[in-house]
């Protein structure tokens, strides 16, 4: 559009009995008229002993955002000089344009100056508010997810089971090598370090007891959960976050699909199945690692080591380990998907969401494991 050479508005000044003036602005006030508008208004701002100014916008036929900004800035300048200024006869159409401008944000200093003034107090307050909002969002997401899982239990055909199988392979089968390596090495290390102390008392056989209880009750579930959080939880957040950036999630909503059921539920169901299995597998590999140390370094037989492990472990130990792994699986998959749905922006936002998913999942794993440790001790 070419700039107009002739102004499209008129300003009529009407003196008022109280010593003020009324400005009747009519016609069209837009971007290309602002230079002329500013020159015409300047003498008004310089008038001495001006008590009030009423800006009558009833005659305006058209007002763009630039014109609205000029009108609001004029009103603010008059108020700053101690002149009473009012906007009169505003039509609904003009009011919608004026409401687009946040004059307070343009005229007041940004909040960062307040943060600089109060220092760490402001930072602690902002971090606390952000943490509280995050807790509310996580609880709301978990509630919606639980409702969807309940509806799926009533109507299993709503789930796309091919996606469940796909994520079971990615989170379970593809994770077997790293779980095997970490579980075996962890069993070797714990058995070796504990044997250095127990050998002094001739209690080599109790290496099997110590390792069995430690792996089944604590180390197996928590180690597997952390590995799955690093592998699968981050992958869930990155996948959904990328779909948010590319507006694929919005496309699913427009087409009438439920993003929660399409994207989150298969991942959660897959995690609930494979994480307990991976935990049992990690427990077994850890015990095998201890067995290797016991047979090669402590002169224990395979039979005696296995019998001592069977003696010390109870059904309660395996049940508590299974329950822990199920809860951890739900937390990992849910928080990963929730962080993915939070993504706003571009690639950097996806990276931040991925990091946040892993950190939040590990934090929740530690907190929930602490709660389990206290509760199961007194059960």
Coordinates of N, CA, C and O in Angstrom, one line a residue, residues 216-217 221 276 279-280 283 313-327 372 376:
X216 N 17.1 -56.5 44.7 CA 15.6 -56.7 44.6 C 14.8 -55.6 45.2 O 13.9 -55.1 44.6
X217 N 15.2 -55.1 46.4 CA 14.4 -54.1 47.1 C 14.7 -52.7 46.5 O 13.7 -51.9 46.4
X221 N 15.0 -51.8 40.9 CA 13.9 -50.9 40.5 C 14.4 -49.5 40.2 O 14.0 -48.9 39.1
X276 N 8.5 -53.2 34.6 CA 8.6 -54.3 35.5 C 9.4 -55.5 35.0 O 10.2 -56.1 35.8
X279 N 13.0 -54.6 35.2 CA 13.4 -54.6 36.6 C 13.8 -56.0 37.0 O 14.8 -56.2 37.7
X280 N 12.9 -57.0 36.7 CA 13.2 -58.4 37.0 C 14.5 -58.8 36.3 O 15.3 -59.5 36.9
X283 N 17.4 -57.3 38.1 CA 17.7 -58.0 39.4 C 18.4 -59.3 39.1 O 19.4 -59.7 39.9
X313 N 15.6 -63.9 50.3 CA 14.5 -63.2 49.6 C 13.1 -63.8 49.9 O 13.0 -65.0 49.9
X314 N 12.2 -62.9 50.0 CA 10.8 -63.4 50.3 C 9.9 -62.9 49.2 O 10.2 -62.0 48.4
X315 N 8.6 -63.4 49.2 CA 7.6 -62.9 48.3 C 7.3 -61.4 48.4 O 7.1 -60.7 47.4
X316 N 7.4 -60.9 49.7 CA 7.2 -59.5 49.9 C 8.2 -58.7 49.2 O 7.9 -57.6 48.7
X317 N 9.5 -59.1 49.1 CA 10.5 -58.3 48.5 C 10.2 -58.2 47.0 O 10.3 -57.1 46.4
X318 N 9.8 -59.3 46.4 CA 9.5 -59.3 44.9 C 8.2 -58.5 44.6 O 8.2 -57.7 43.7
X319 N 7.3 -58.6 45.5 CA 6.0 -57.8 45.4 C 6.3 -56.3 45.5 O 5.8 -55.5 44.6
X320 N 7.0 -55.9 46.5 CA 7.3 -54.5 46.6 C 8.2 -54.0 45.5 O 8.0 -52.8 45.0
X321 N 9.1 -54.8 45.0 CA 9.9 -54.4 43.8 C 9.0 -54.2 42.6 O 9.2 -53.2 41.8
X322 N 8.0 -55.1 42.4 CA 7.1 -55.0 41.3 C 6.3 -53.8 41.3 O 6.1 -53.0 40.4
X323 N 5.7 -53.5 42.5 CA 4.9 -52.3 42.7 C 5.7 -51.0 42.4 O 5.2 -50.1 41.8
X324 N 6.9 -51.0 43.0 CA 7.8 -49.8 42.7 C 8.0 -49.6 41.2 O 7.9 -48.5 40.7
X325 N 8.3 -50.7 40.5 CA 8.6 -50.5 39.1 C 7.3 -50.1 38.3 O 7.5 -49.3 37.3
X326 N 6.2 -50.5 38.7 CA 4.9 -50.1 38.0 C 4.7 -48.6 38.3 O 4.4 -47.8 37.3
X327 N 4.9 -48.1 39.5 CA 4.7 -46.7 39.8 C 5.8 -45.9 39.1 O 5.5 -44.8 38.5
X372 N 8.3 -45.0 49.5 CA 8.2 -46.5 49.6 C 9.1 -47.0 50.7 O 8.7 -48.0 51.4
X376 N 7.2 -49.2 53.5 CA 7.4 -50.6 53.5 C 8.1 -51.1 54.7 O 8.0 -52.2 55.1

